[in-house]
Amino acid sequence: MIKMFLPEISVVVPIYNGEADLPDLIECLRSQTYPIDSVEYLLVDNNSRDRTSTILETAANPNPPSVPPLVRGGSNFNQITIRHLTENKIQSSYAARNKGIRTSKGEIIAFTDADCRPQSDWLENLVKPFVDLEIGITCGEILALPGKTILEKHSARENTLSQKHTLAHPFCPYGQTANLAVRRLVLQQIGLFRPYLTSGGDADLCWRILRQTSYKLHFAENAIVRHRHRSTIKQLQSQWYRYGESNKYLHELHGVDLMRELTAPEYFYRLARWLFKELPVAAAKSALAKPSKRIARAELIDLFNTPIGLLSVRARAMGQRQAKLPESAWDIERF
């Protein structure tokens, strides 16, 4: 009889003001096909100011029958092991993840985020590659949740959050913590996340593992989580600004090349080309086309690709230019 590979898993999720996301996230965790007696879910509240703590306490300690549940399926929370933790000293998702790691029991430690929706076979597929003892890290794919706005549809079209981008990093591949798993033994060897980083900590951790040990990274493409894209200009700018900060931090920590910024003439040329060529051509084609073939919503996404892209590039450049790595960010926590 062949023994199945079913290691003990700890899933760590940092949460900041996750009230709106927690019900759906917990439903996704409850739907996992991985054996419930072999996995624990450590949900770490990172100094939230909404009802996150109350919801997590309810999830970890199911309500008596006379009290209505705070989230959908609340009466069945005892089917999985949910542990409510807090990290209030350091405001950083990496510090929150470290809190979960330190409290964890699993041989494999997996990570996702509160605004992610893991598919039911996520853990099962994410853990399979660890049967190979040379694998120290696995990462699964990150796909978009359905979106309604042009910005959301644009990001989905560009696969902005796909692991395929980070796995192709010219310095060294890495996986994002929205969908990542690491061997416990590896973390005991190289240390945990840098707790004072606010961005780029996933790349830093993976690079330390891949450059300081002989362990390998495996892309488990069928281990899928879905992530909600930004729906407003402010959220989009914030996202790309943090990408710029991350690159500056990794430049300081690992010597990664800084991204070249577009010059003012380059911005002007690309915007002018869009305004005076792309828009008029599209408008003319639409006016001459039959009503049934005029510009559809999907084509509108492509039509606004240039200005949205320029907005993102500018926000990333500002983040890289303005970021300052704090001295404490060099600190690496140990088990």
mmCIF file with all atom_site columns, C-alpha atoms in Angstrom, residues 1 17 39-40 51 66 68 104 119 122 144 149 164 176 181 200 203 206 231 246 254 260 274 289 318 323 331:
data_model
loop_
_atom_site.group_PDB
_atom_site.id
_atom_site.type_symbol
_atom_site.label_atom_id
_atom_site.label_alt_id
_atom_site.label_comp_id
_atom_site.label_asym_id
_atom_site.label_entity_id
_atom_site.label_seq_id
_atom_site.pdbx_PDB_ins_code
_atom_site.Cartn_x
_atom_site.Cartn_y
_atom_site.Cartn_z
_atom_site.occupancy
_atom_site.B_iso_or_equiv
_atom_site.pdbx_formal_charge
_atom_site.auth_seq_id
_atom_site.auth_comp_id
_atom_site.auth_asym_id
_atom_site.auth_atom_id
_atom_site.pdbx_PDB_model_num
ATOM 1  C CA . MET A 1 1   ? 0.000   0.000  0.000   1.00 0.00 ? 1   MET A CA 1
ATOM 2  C CA . ASN A 1 17  ? -9.076  45.830 8.635   1.00 0.00 ? 17  ASN A CA 1
ATOM 3  C CA . VAL A 1 39  ? -4.007  21.663 8.740   1.00 0.00 ? 39  VAL A CA 1
ATOM 4  C CA . GLU A 1 40  ? -4.370  24.666 11.051  1.00 0.00 ? 40  GLU A CA 1
ATOM 5  C CA . ARG A 1 51  ? -14.572 44.284 13.510  1.00 0.00 ? 51  ARG A CA 1
ATOM 6  C CA . SER A 1 66  ? -28.558 30.666 20.719  1.00 0.00 ? 66  SER A CA 1
ATOM 7  C CA . PRO A 1 68  ? -26.400 34.001 15.534  1.00 0.00 ? 68  PRO A CA 1
ATOM 8  C CA . SER A 1 104 ? 2.638   27.324 14.014  1.00 0.00 ? 104 SER A CA 1
ATOM 9  C CA . GLN A 1 119 ? -9.752  27.449 -4.672  1.00 0.00 ? 119 GLN A CA 1
ATOM 10 C CA . TRP A 1 122 ? -5.361  25.057 -3.336  1.00 0.00 ? 122 TRP A CA 1
ATOM 11 C CA . ALA A 1 144 ? -8.155  37.840 -10.818 1.00 0.00 ? 144 ALA A CA 1
ATOM 12 C CA . THR A 1 149 ? -14.602 48.542 -13.407 1.00 0.00 ? 149 THR A CA 1
ATOM 13 C CA . LYS A 1 164 ? 4.775   34.364 -13.767 1.00 0.00 ? 164 LYS A CA 1
ATOM 14 C CA . GLN A 1 176 ? 4.432   36.342 -3.697  1.00 0.00 ? 176 GLN A CA 1
ATOM 15 C CA . ALA A 1 181 ? 4.526   27.781 0.979   1.00 0.00 ? 181 ALA A CA 1
ATOM 16 C CA . GLY A 1 200 ? 9.282   43.339 -0.854  1.00 0.00 ? 200 GLY A CA 1
ATOM 17 C CA . ALA A 1 203 ? 11.219  38.486 -2.567  1.00 0.00 ? 203 ALA A CA 1
ATOM 18 C CA . CYS A 1 206 ? 12.770  33.662 -1.267  1.00 0.00 ? 206 CYS A CA 1
ATOM 19 C CA . SER A 1 231 ? -11.061 49.415 -8.533  1.00 0.00 ? 231 SER A CA 1
ATOM 20 C CA . SER A 1 246 ? 9.781   47.391 -2.962  1.00 0.00 ? 246 SER A CA 1
ATOM 21 C CA . HIS A 1 254 ? 20.300  42.733 -2.457  1.00 0.00 ? 254 HIS A CA 1
ATOM 22 C CA . ARG A 1 260 ? 14.672  53.285 -15.248 1.00 0.00 ? 260 ARG A CA 1
ATOM 23 C CA . TRP A 1 274 ? -2.698  57.898 -27.496 1.00 0.00 ? 274 TRP A CA 1
ATOM 24 C CA . ALA A 1 289 ? -19.079 50.091 -37.936 1.00 0.00 ? 289 ALA A CA 1
ATOM 25 C CA . MET A 1 318 ? 7.550   57.950 -7.376  1.00 0.00 ? 318 MET A CA 1
ATOM 26 C CA . ALA A 1 323 ? 11.352  55.187 -0.557  1.00 0.00 ? 323 ALA A CA 1
ATOM 27 C CA . ASP A 1 331 ? 16.825  42.897 11.014  1.00 0.00 ? 331 ASP A CA 1
#
